[in-house]
XYZ file of C-alpha atoms in Angstrom:
161
model
C 0.000 0.000 0.000
C 1.201 3.525 -0.731
C 1.397 6.388 1.750
C -1.020 8.471 -0.343
C -3.665 9.734 2.137
C -6.211 9.968 -0.682
C -5.873 6.417 -2.013
C -5.125 2.752 -1.571
C -2.949 1.487 -4.419
C -2.089 -2.182 -4.708
C -0.868 -4.576 -7.333
C -0.996 -8.321 -7.215
C 0.206 -11.016 -9.592
C -2.380 -13.731 -10.216
C -1.245 -16.948 -11.948
C -4.336 -17.053 -14.176
C -4.954 -15.585 -17.655
C -6.813 -12.247 -17.910
C -10.006 -13.811 -19.314
C -10.297 -16.056 -16.257
C -9.591 -13.192 -13.826
C -12.116 -11.032 -15.679
C -14.846 -13.632 -15.137
C -14.352 -13.239 -11.369
C -15.057 -9.506 -11.774
C -18.159 -9.662 -13.964
C -20.014 -12.897 -13.241
C -22.321 -11.988 -10.333
C -22.119 -15.491 -8.802
C -18.308 -15.266 -8.686
C -18.248 -11.637 -7.515
C -20.391 -12.635 -4.536
C -17.869 -15.317 -3.564
C -14.967 -12.886 -3.168
C -16.559 -9.469 -2.584
C -19.450 -10.649 -0.450
C -23.216 -10.215 -0.648
C -24.261 -7.680 -3.272
C -26.488 -7.270 -6.330
C -23.825 -6.456 -8.941
C -24.513 -6.551 -12.681
C -21.728 -5.734 -15.202
C -23.617 -2.852 -16.837
C -22.412 0.756 -16.827
C -24.836 2.795 -14.724
C -26.061 -0.180 -12.665
C -26.457 0.748 -8.982
C -25.887 -1.880 -6.319
C -25.000 -2.290 -2.679
C -22.363 -4.379 -0.982
C -23.031 -5.683 2.508
C -19.915 -5.935 4.655
C -19.220 -6.229 8.384
C -19.872 -2.974 10.237
C -16.764 -1.187 11.558
C -17.612 0.755 14.721
C -14.174 2.464 14.794
C -15.092 4.304 11.581
C -18.853 4.423 12.286
C -19.340 2.406 9.073
C -22.724 0.618 9.099
C -21.725 -2.184 6.717
C -23.514 -0.952 3.574
C -21.542 0.350 0.600
C -23.517 2.110 -2.132
C -21.992 1.534 -5.560
C -22.514 2.220 -9.231
C -20.711 0.717 -12.216
C -18.866 3.662 -13.790
C -16.781 2.039 -16.539
C -16.057 -1.349 -18.059
C -13.391 -2.320 -20.583
C -13.820 -6.087 -21.079
C -10.877 -8.102 -19.780
C -9.039 -4.850 -18.925
C -10.797 -2.593 -16.413
C -13.740 -2.245 -14.055
C -14.444 1.009 -12.153
C -17.193 1.498 -9.597
C -18.214 4.249 -7.213
C -17.812 3.309 -3.538
C -19.885 5.494 -1.239
C -20.448 5.396 2.511
C -23.623 7.289 3.328
C -22.680 7.300 7.034
C -20.863 9.889 9.145
C -17.577 9.730 7.212
C -19.275 10.776 3.973
C -16.651 8.893 1.941
C -17.246 9.072 -1.811
C -14.593 7.036 -3.567
C -13.936 5.061 -6.710
C -12.536 1.542 -6.874
C -10.751 0.561 -10.081
C -9.386 -2.857 -11.000
C -7.083 -3.003 -14.045
C -5.893 -6.286 -15.536
C -2.671 -6.575 -17.536
C -1.424 -9.829 -19.066
C 1.943 -10.768 -17.581
C 3.665 -13.976 -18.621
C 1.182 -16.812 -18.096
C -0.840 -14.789 -15.608
C -2.343 -11.387 -14.883
C -1.076 -8.348 -13.029
C -4.006 -6.850 -11.130
C -3.710 -3.159 -10.286
C -6.182 -1.834 -7.744
C -6.819 1.838 -6.939
C -9.321 2.843 -4.262
C -9.305 6.642 -4.516
C -11.067 9.673 -3.101
C -10.354 9.601 0.638
C -10.311 13.036 2.281
C -6.889 13.482 3.950
C -8.457 15.866 6.507
C -11.281 13.530 7.557
C -10.153 11.290 10.436
C -12.976 8.751 9.887
C -12.056 8.392 6.212
C -8.361 8.050 7.042
C -9.115 5.357 9.611
C -11.265 3.555 7.022
C -8.463 3.863 4.424
C -5.954 2.254 6.798
C -8.334 -0.590 7.706
C -9.395 -1.243 4.107
C -5.815 -1.074 2.823
C -4.893 -4.078 4.935
C -8.196 -5.809 4.267
C -7.953 -5.579 0.485
C -4.578 -7.310 0.442
C -4.984 -9.879 3.193
C -8.642 -10.803 3.169
C -10.260 -9.928 -0.150
C -7.343 -10.764 -2.435
C -7.007 -14.149 -0.755
C -10.734 -14.762 -1.318
C -10.344 -13.704 -4.969
C -7.452 -16.151 -5.328
C -9.619 -18.959 -3.907
C -12.406 -18.157 -6.372
C -9.941 -18.134 -9.276
C -8.560 -21.504 -8.237
C -12.036 -23.000 -8.652
C -13.597 -21.105 -11.582
C -12.671 -23.502 -14.381
C -13.637 -26.609 -12.412
C -17.327 -25.770 -12.364
C -19.616 -23.477 -10.419
C -19.262 -25.232 -7.071
C -15.644 -26.395 -7.255
C -14.166 -23.773 -4.920
C -16.856 -24.376 -2.295
C -16.456 -28.132 -2.529
C -12.658 -27.980 -2.368
C -12.174 -29.681 -5.739
C -8.935 -28.811 -7.543
C -8.839 -26.799 -10.741
C -8.724 -28.947 -13.870
C -7.816 -27.151 -17.132
């Protein structure tokens, strides 16, 4: 994570081709497995909510209000990421996929945090660690099971090309 008080910037190498990683970002059933309960549809303008654990330290109630802002198939997904609670955070989250060797480099930018808002800065610090440790590991687990069938990851079956 960078020290930019307005953003979380991460990059992660995933040992899967971009088309497979892209599926995890646009197939609602797969998105739910790594991002959690939500009503996402890969359509620009679609509004949806994500339900996450509440975080009392930031006065976050657990509901993230989102809208799909941009899609470039197999390359980029950008959504708005708004907290309607006391912090008033209005951010964007952008995932960019770049082919690298036999896999994909995933660049993630969560931008728009107010450097002068203590609640938003606390949320940025918490989410920065959570994106890398918790959500990226869940994404990796989903990717390991996507080609083996819809229930492979849940059932613990290995990926079979």
